[in-house]
Tab-separated table of N, CA and C in Angstrom:
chain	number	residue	atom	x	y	z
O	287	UNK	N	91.560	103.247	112.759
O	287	UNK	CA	90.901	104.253	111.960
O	287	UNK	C	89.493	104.484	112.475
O	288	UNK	N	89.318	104.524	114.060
O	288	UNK	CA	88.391	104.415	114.527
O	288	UNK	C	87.464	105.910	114.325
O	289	UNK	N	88.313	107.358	113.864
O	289	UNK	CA	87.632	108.500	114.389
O	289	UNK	C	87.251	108.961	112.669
O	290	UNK	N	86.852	108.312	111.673
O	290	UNK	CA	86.481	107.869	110.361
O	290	UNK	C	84.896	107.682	110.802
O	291	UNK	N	83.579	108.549	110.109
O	291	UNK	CA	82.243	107.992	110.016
O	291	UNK	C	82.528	106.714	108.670
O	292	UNK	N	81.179	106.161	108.882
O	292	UNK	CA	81.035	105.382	107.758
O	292	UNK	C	81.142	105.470	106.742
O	293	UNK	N	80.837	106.788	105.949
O	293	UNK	CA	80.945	107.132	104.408
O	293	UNK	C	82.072	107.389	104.406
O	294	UNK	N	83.326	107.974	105.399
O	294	UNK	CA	84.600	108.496	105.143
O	294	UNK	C	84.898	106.613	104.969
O	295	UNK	N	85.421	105.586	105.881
O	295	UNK	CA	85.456	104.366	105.591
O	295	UNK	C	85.270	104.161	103.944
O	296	UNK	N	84.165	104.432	103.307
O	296	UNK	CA	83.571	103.978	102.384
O	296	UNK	C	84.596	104.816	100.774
O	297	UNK	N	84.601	105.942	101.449
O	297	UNK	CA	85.712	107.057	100.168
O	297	UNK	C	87.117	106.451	100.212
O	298	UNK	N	87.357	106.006	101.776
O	298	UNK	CA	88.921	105.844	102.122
O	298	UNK	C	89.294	104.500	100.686
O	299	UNK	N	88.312	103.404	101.633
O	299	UNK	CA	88.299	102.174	100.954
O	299	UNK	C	88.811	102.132	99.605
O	300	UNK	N	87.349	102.992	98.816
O	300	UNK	CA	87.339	102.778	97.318
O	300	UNK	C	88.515	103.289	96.946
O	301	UNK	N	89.689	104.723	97.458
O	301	UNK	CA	90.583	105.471	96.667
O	301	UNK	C	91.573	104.555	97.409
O	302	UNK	N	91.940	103.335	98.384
O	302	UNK	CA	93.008	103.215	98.577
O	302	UNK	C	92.798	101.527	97.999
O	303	UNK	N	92.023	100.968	97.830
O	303	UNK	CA	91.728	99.949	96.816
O	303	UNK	C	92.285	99.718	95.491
O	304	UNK	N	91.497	101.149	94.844
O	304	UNK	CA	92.425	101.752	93.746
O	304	UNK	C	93.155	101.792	93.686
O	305	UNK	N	93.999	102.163	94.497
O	305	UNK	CA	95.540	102.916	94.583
O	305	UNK	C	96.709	101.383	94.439
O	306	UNK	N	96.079	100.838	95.297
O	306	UNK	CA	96.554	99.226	95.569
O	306	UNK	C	96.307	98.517	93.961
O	307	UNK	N	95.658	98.615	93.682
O	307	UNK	CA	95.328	97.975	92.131
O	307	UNK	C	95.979	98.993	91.540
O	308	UNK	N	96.319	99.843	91.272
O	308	UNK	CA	97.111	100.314	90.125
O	308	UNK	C	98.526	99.594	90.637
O	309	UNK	N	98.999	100.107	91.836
O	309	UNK	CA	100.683	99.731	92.046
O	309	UNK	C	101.102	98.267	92.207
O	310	UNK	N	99.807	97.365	92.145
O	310	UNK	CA	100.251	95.826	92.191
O	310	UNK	C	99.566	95.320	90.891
O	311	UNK	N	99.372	96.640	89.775
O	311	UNK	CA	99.279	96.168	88.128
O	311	UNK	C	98.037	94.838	88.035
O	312	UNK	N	96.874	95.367	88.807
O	312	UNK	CA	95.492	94.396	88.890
O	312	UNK	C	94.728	94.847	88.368
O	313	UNK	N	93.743	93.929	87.778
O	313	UNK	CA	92.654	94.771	87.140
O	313	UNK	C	91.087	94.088	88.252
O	314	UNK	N	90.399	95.755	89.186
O	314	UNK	CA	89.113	94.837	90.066
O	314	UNK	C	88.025	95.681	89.309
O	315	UNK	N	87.214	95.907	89.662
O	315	UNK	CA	85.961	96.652	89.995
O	315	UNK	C	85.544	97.544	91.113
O	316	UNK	N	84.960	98.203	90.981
O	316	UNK	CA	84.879	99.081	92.456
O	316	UNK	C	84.537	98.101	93.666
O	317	UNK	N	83.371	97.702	93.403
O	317	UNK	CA	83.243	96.870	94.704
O	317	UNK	C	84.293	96.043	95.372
O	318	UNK	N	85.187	95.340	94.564
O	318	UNK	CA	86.545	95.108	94.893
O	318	UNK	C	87.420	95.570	95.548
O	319	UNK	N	87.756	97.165	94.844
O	319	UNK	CA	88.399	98.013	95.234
O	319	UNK	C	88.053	98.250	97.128
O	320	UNK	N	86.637	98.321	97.100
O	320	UNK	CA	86.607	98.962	98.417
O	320	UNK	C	86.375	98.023	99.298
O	321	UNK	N	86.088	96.631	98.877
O	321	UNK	CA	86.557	95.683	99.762
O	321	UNK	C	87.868	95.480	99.892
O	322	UNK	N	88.782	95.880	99.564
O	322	UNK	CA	90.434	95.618	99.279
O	322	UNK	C	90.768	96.663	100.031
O	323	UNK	N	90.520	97.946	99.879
O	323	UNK	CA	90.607	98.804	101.001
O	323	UNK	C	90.289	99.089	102.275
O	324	UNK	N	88.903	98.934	102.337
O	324	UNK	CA	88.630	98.707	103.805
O	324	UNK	C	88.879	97.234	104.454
O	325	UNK	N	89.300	96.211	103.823
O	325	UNK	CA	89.975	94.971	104.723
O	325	UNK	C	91.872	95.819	104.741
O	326	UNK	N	91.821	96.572	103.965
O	326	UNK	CA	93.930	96.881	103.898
O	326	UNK	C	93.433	97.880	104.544
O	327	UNK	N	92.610	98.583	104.947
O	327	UNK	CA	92.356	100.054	106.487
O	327	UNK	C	92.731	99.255	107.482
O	328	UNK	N	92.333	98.178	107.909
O	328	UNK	CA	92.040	97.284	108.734
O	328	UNK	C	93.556	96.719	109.503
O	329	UNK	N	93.888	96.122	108.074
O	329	UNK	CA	95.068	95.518	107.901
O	329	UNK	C	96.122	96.884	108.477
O	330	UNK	N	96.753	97.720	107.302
O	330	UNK	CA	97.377	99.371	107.954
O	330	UNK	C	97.134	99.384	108.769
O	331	UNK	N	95.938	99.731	109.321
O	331	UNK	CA	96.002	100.640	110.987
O	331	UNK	C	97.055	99.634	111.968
O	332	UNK	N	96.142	98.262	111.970
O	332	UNK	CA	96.935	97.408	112.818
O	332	UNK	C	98.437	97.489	112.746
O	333	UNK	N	98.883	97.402	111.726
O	333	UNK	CA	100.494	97.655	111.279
O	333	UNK	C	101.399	98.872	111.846
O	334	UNK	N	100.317	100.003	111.498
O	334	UNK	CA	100.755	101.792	112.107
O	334	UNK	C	100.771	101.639	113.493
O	335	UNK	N	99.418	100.942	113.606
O	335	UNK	CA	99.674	101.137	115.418
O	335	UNK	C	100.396	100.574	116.055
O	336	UNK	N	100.520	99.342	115.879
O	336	UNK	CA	101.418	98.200	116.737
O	336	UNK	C	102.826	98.089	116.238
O	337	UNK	N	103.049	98.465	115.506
O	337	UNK	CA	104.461	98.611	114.770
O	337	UNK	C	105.208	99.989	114.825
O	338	UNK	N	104.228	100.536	114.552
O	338	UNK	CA	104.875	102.217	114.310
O	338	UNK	C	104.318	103.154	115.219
O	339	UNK	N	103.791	102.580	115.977
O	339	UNK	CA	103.055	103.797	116.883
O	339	UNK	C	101.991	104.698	116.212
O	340	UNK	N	102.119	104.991	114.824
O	340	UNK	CA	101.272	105.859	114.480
O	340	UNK	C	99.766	105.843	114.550
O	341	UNK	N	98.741	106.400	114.752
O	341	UNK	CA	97.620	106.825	114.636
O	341	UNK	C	97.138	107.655	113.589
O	342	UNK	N	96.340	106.696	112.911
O	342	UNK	CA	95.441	107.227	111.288
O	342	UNK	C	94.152	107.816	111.466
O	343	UNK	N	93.620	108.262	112.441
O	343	UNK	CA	92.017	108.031	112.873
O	343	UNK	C	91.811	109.806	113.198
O	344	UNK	N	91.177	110.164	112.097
O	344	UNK	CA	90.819	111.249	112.100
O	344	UNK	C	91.743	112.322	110.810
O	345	UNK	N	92.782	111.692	110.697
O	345	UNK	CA	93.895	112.066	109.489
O	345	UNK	C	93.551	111.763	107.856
O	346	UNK	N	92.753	112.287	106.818
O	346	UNK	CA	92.140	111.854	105.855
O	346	UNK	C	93.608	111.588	105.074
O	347	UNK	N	94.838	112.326	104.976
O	347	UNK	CA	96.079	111.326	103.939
O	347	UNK	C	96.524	110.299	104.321
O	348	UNK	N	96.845	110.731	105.883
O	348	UNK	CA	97.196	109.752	107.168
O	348	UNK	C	96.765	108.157	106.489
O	349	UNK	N	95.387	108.264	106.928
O	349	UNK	CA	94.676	107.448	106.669
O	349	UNK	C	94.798	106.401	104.837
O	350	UNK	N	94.079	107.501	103.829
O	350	UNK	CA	94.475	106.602	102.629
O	350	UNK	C	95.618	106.426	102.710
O	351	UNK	N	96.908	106.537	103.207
O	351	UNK	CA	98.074	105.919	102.638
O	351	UNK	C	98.598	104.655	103.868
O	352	UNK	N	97.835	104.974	104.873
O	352	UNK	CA	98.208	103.669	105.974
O	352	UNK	C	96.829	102.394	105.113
O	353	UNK	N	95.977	102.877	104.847
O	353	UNK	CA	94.959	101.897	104.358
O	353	UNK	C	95.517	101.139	102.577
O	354	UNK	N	96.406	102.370	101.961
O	354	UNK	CA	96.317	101.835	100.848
O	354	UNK	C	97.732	100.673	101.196
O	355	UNK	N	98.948	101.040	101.823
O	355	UNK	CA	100.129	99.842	101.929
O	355	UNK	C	99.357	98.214	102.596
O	356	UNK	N	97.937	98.879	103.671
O	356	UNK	CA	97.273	97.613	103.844
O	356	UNK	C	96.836	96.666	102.882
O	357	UNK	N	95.832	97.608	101.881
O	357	UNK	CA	95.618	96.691	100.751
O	357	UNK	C	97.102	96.275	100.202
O	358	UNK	N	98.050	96.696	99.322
O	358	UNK	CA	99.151	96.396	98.924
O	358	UNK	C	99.936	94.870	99.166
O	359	UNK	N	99.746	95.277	100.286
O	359	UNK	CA	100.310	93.728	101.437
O	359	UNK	C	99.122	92.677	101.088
O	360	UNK	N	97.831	93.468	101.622
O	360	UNK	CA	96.483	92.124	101.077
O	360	UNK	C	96.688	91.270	99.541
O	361	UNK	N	96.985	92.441	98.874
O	361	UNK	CA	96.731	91.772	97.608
O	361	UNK	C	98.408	90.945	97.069
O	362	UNK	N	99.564	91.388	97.844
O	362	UNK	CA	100.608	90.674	97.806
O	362	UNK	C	100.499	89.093	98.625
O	363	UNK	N	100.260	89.187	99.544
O	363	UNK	CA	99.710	87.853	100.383
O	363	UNK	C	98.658	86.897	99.349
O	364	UNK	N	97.108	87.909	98.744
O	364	UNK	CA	96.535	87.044	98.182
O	364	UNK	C	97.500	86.149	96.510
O	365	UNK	N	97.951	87.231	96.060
O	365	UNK	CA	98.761	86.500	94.959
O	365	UNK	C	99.781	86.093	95.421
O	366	UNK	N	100.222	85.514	96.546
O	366	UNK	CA	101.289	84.283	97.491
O	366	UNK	C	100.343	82.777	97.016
O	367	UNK	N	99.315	83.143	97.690
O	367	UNK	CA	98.329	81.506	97.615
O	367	UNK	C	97.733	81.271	96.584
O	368	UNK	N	97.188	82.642	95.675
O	368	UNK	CA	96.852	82.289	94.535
O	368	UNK	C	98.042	81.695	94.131
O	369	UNK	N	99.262	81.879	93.844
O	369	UNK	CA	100.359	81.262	93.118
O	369	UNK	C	100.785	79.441	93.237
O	370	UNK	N	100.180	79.504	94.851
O	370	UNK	CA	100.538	78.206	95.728
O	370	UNK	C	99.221	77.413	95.017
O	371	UNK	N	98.352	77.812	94.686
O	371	UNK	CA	96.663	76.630	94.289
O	371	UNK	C	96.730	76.245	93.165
């Protein structure tokens, strides 16, 4: 999601954070949210690219919906170990 300025990063984050907290029934805060998103941008892209070939970088739906299945997965993984502690 390299062809994203910083504030786009920052919109992506917070609405695919969100998006991730509604469909895995969580309750965060924004700052949450857009740490959850921009680590699941992170997470997605790697997934789109190396898996699927696709490219998110410059695509604003493209993008929130490869960033929001990232969070999705983040926050499925984190409630794996939360479950395990």
């Amino acid at each position: 999601m390299g062809g994203f300025g910083f504030i786009a990063w920052i919109i992506i984050g917070i609405v695919a954070g969100w998006l991730a907290e509604k469909i895995m029934k969580r309750e965060h805060g924004l700052l949450t949210n857009l740490i959850v998103g921009v680590v699941g941008a992170l997470i997605g892209g790697f997934l789109a690219n190396n898996l699927l070939g696709v490219d998110a970088a410059g695509n604003w739906i493209v993008g929130i919906l490869v960033a929001t299945i990232g969070a999705v997965v983040l926050l499925f993984l984190l409630g794996l170990v939360k479950r395990r502690a």
